mmCIF file of C-alpha atoms in Angstrom:
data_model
loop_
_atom_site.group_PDB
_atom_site.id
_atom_site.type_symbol
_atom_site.label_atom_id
_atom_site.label_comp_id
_atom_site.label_asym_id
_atom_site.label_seq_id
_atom_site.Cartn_x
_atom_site.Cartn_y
_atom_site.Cartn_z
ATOM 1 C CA UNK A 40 -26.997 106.785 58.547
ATOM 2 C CA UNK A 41 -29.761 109.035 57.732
ATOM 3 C CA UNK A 42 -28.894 112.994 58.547
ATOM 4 C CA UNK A 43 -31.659 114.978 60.062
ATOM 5 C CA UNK A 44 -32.361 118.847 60.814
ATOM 6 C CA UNK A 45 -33.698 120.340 64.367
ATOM 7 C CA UNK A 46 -34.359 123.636 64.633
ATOM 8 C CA UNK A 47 -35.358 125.041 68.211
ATOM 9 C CA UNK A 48 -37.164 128.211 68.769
ATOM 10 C CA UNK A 49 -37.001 130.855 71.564
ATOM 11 C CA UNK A 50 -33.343 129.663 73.128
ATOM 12 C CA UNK A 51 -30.196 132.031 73.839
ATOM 13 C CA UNK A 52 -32.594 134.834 73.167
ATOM 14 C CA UNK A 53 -32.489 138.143 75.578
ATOM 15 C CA UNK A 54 -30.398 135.813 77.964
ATOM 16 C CA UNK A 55 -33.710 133.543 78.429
ATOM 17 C CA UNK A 56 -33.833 129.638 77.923
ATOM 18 C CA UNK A 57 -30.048 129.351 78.113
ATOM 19 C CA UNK A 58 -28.694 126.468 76.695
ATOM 20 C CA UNK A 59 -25.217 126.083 75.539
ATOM 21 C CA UNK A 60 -24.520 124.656 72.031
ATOM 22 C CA UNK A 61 -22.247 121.974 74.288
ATOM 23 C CA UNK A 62 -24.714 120.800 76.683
ATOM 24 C CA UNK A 63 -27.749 120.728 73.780
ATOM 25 C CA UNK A 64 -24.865 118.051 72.279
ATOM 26 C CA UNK A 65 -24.832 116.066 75.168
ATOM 27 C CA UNK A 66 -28.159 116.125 75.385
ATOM 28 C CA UNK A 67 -28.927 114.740 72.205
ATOM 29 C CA UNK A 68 -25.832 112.320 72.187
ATOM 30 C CA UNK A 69 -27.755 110.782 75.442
ATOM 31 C CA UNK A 70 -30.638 109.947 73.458
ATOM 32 C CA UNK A 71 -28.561 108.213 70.828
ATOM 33 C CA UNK A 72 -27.861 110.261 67.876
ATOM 34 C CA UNK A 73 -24.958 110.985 66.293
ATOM 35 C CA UNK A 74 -22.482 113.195 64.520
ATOM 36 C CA UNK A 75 -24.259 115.884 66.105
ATOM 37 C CA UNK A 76 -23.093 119.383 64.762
ATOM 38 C CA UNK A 77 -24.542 122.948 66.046
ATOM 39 C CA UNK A 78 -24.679 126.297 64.501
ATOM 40 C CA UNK A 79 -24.671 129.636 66.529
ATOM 41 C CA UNK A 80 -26.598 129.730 69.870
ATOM 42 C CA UNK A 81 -29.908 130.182 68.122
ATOM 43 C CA UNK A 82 -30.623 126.820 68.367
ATOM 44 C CA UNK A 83 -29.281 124.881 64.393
ATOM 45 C CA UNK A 84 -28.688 121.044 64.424
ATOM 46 C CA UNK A 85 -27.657 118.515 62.048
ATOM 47 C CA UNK A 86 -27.048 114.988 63.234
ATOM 48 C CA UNK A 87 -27.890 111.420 62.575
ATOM 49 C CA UNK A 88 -29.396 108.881 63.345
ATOM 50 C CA UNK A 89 -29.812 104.805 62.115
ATOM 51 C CA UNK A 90 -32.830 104.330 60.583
ATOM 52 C CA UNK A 91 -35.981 107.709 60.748
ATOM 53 C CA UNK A 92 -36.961 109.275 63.523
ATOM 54 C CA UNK A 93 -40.226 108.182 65.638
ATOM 55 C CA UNK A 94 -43.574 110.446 65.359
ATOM 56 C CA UNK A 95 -42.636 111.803 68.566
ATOM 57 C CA UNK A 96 -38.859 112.474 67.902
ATOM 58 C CA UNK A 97 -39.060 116.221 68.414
ATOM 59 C CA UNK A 98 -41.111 115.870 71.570
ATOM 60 C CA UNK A 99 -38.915 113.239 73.235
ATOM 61 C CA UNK A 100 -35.843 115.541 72.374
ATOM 62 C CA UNK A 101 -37.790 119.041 74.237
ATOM 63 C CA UNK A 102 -38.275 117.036 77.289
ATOM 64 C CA UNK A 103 -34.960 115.587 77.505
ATOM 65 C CA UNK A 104 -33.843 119.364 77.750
ATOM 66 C CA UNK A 105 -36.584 119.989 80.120
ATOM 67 C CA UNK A 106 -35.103 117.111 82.420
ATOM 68 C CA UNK A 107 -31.663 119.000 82.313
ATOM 69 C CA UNK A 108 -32.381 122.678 81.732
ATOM 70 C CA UNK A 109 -35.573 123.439 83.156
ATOM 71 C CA UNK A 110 -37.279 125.017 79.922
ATOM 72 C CA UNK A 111 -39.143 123.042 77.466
ATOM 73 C CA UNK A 112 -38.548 124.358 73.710
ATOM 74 C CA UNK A 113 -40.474 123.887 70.617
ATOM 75 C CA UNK A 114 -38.411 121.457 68.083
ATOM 76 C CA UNK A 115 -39.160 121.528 64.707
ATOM 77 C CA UNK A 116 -37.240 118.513 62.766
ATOM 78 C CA UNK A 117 -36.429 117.862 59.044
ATOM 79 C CA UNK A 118 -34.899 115.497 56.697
ATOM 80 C CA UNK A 119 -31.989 116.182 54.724
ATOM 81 C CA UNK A 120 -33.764 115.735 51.675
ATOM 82 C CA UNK A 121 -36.487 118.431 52.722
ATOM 83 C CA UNK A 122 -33.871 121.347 53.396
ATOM 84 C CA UNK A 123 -32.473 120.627 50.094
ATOM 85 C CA UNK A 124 -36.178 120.807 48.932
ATOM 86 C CA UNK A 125 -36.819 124.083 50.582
ATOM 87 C CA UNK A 126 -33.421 125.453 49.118
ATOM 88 C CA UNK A 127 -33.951 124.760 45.674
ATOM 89 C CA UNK A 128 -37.731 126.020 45.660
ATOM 90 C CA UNK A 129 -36.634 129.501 46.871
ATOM 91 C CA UNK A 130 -37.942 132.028 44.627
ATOM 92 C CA UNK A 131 -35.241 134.878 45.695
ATOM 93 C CA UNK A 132 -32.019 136.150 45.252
ATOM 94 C CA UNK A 133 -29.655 134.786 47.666
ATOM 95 C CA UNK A 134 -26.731 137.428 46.947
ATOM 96 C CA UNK A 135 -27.808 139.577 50.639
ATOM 97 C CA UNK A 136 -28.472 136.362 52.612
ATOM 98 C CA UNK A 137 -29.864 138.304 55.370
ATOM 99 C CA UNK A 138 -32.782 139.199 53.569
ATOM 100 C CA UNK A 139 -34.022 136.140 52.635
ATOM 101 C CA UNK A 140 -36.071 134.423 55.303
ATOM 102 C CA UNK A 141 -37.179 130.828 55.208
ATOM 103 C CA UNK A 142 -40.367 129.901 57.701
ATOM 104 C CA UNK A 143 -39.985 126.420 58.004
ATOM 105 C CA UNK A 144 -43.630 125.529 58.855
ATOM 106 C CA UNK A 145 -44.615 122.474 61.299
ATOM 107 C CA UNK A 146 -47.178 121.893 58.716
ATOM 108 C CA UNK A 147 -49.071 122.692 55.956
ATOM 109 C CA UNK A 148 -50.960 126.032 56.272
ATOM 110 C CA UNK A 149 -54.248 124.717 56.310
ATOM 111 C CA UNK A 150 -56.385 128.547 55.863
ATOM 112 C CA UNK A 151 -53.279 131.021 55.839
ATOM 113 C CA UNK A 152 -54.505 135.109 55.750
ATOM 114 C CA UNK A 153 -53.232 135.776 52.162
ATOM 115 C CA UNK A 154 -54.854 139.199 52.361
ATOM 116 C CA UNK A 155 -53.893 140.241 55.709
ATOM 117 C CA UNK A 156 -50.299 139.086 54.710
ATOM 118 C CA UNK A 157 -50.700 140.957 51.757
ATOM 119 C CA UNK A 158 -52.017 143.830 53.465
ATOM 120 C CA UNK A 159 -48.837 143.963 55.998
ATOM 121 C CA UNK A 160 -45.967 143.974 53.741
ATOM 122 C CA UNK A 161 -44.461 146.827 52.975
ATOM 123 C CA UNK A 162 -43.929 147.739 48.979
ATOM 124 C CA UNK A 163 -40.383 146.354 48.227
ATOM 125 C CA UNK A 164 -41.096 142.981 50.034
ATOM 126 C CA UNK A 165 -42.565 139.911 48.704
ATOM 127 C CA UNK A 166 -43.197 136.566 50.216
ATOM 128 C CA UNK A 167 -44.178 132.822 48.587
ATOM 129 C CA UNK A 168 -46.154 130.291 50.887
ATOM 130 C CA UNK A 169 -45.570 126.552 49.663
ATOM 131 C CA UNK A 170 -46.717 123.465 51.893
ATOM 132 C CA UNK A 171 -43.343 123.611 53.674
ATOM 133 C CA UNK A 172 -41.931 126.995 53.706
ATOM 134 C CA UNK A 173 -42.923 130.299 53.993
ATOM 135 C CA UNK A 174 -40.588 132.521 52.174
ATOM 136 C CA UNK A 175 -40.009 136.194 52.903
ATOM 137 C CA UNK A 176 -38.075 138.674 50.965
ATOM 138 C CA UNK A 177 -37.123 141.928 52.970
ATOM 139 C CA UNK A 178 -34.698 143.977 51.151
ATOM 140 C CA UNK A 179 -35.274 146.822 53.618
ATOM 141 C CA UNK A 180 -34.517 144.195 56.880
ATOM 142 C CA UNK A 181 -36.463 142.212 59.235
ATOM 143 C CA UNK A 182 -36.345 144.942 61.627
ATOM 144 C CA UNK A 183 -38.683 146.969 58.998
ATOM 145 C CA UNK A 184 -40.645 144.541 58.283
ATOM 146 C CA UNK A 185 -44.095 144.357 60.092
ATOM 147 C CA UNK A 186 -45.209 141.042 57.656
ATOM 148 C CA UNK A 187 -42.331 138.927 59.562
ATOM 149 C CA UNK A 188 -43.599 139.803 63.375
ATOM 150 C CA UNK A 189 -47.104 138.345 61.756
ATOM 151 C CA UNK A 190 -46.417 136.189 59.713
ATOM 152 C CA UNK A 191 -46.757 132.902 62.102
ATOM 153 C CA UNK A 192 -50.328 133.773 63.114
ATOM 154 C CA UNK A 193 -51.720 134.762 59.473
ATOM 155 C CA UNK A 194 -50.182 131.970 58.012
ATOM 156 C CA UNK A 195 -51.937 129.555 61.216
ATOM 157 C CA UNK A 196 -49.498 127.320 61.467
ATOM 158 C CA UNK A 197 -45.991 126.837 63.989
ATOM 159 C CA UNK A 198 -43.088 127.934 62.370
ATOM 160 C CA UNK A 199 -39.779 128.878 62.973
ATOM 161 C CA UNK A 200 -38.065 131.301 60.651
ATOM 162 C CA UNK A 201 -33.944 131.534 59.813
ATOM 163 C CA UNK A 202 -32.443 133.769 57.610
ATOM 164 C CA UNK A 203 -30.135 132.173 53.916
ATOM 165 C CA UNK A 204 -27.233 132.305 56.020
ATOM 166 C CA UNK A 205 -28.788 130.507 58.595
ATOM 167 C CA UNK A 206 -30.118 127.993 55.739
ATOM 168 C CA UNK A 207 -26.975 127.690 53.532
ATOM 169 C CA UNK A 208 -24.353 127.118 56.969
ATOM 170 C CA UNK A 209 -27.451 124.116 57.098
ATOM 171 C CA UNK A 210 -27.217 123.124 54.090
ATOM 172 C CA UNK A 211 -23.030 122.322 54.102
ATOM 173 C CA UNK A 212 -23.262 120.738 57.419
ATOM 174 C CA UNK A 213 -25.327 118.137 56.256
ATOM 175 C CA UNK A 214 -22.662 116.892 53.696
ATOM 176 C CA UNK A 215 -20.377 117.101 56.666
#
C-alpha cells in the first residue's frame, strides 16, 4: 500500500463549503482508497491507495465532492515520502508550532516576487522558498503578518499553507 497526503483548501471555513470530516471519508472510500484518516475540519487526509495515484487523482477526488456536496474544492495531493521531505528541509524552530507555516506549493514557483516578499515581511519574520514548500516563520502570528495574506500571489504559484502542528499531526498519521 502506498500512503498519500490531500490537503483541501477553503472548506469548514466561516461556515462556507461545509463538509464533514465523515462524509469527505465516504467520499473518498467510494472512489477506492483506503485507511482513510482526517485531521480537524480544515480539510487534512492521509490514506492509501494500491499502486500511485493517476495525473488526475486530485481532480477526480474535487468532483466526486462536487457530485455530493455541491462545492468543488481545490486538492492538493502528496506522497508520504514528500511530507517527510518538506519536514526535514524546514529551516525553523519547531518549539511554537503555530508559528511555523509550511506552503505546500502545487508546483514549482516558476518567477516568485522575492523582493515584494521581502518587502512585506515584517522585521522578526523570515521565510525560505524551495521547489516544494514555501516556509514562513512568524514569531509575532499569522494574524500580524501581512507576507502570509500575499504570499500565494508573489510566490505565482497554488498553494495551500498549514501551520507545524498541522504538519507534525501529518506526519504521525502516516505511520498509522
Amino acid at each position: 500500500m502506498t500512503t498519500h497526503i490531500a490537503l483541501f483548501r477553503g472548506i469548514n471555513v466561516g461556515g462556507n463549503n461545509k463538509l464533514p470530516m465523515k462524509d469527505l471519508s465516504e467520499i473518498l472510500a467510494g472512489l477506492g482508497y483506503e485507511n482513510i484518516r482526517t485531521y480537524i475540519q480544515s480539510g487534512n487526509v492521509a490514506f492509501e491507495t494500491v499502486g500511485k495515484l493517476g495525473a488526475n487523482e486530485a481532480v477526480k477526488i474535487s468532483k466526486a465532492i462536487q457530485n455530493k456536496m455541491g462545492f468543488k474544492p481545490t486538492v492538493l495531493l502528496m506522497g508520504a515520502e514528500k511530507l517527510a521531505t518538506a519536514v526535514s528541509k524546514n529551516p525553523y524552530p519547531v518549539d511554537i508550532g503555530k508559528v511555523v507555516h509550511f506552503y505546500f506549493l502545487d508546483a514549482p514557483a516558476a518567477t516568485p516576487n522575492l523582493e515584494k516578499l521581502e518587502a512585506l515581511k515584517i522585521k522578526s519574520e523570515q521565510f525560505t522558498l524551495t521547489d516544494t514548500v514555501f516556509y514562513l516563520y512568524a514569531p509575532d502570528g499569522i494574524g500580524q503578518s501581512k507576507l502570509a495574506a500575499s504570499a500565494e500571489k508573489l510566490i505565482g504559484v497554488p498553494a495551500t499553507a498549514r501551520n507545524w502542528n498541522t504538519v507534525e499531526k501529518l506526519t504521525n498519521m502516516v505511520g498509522e
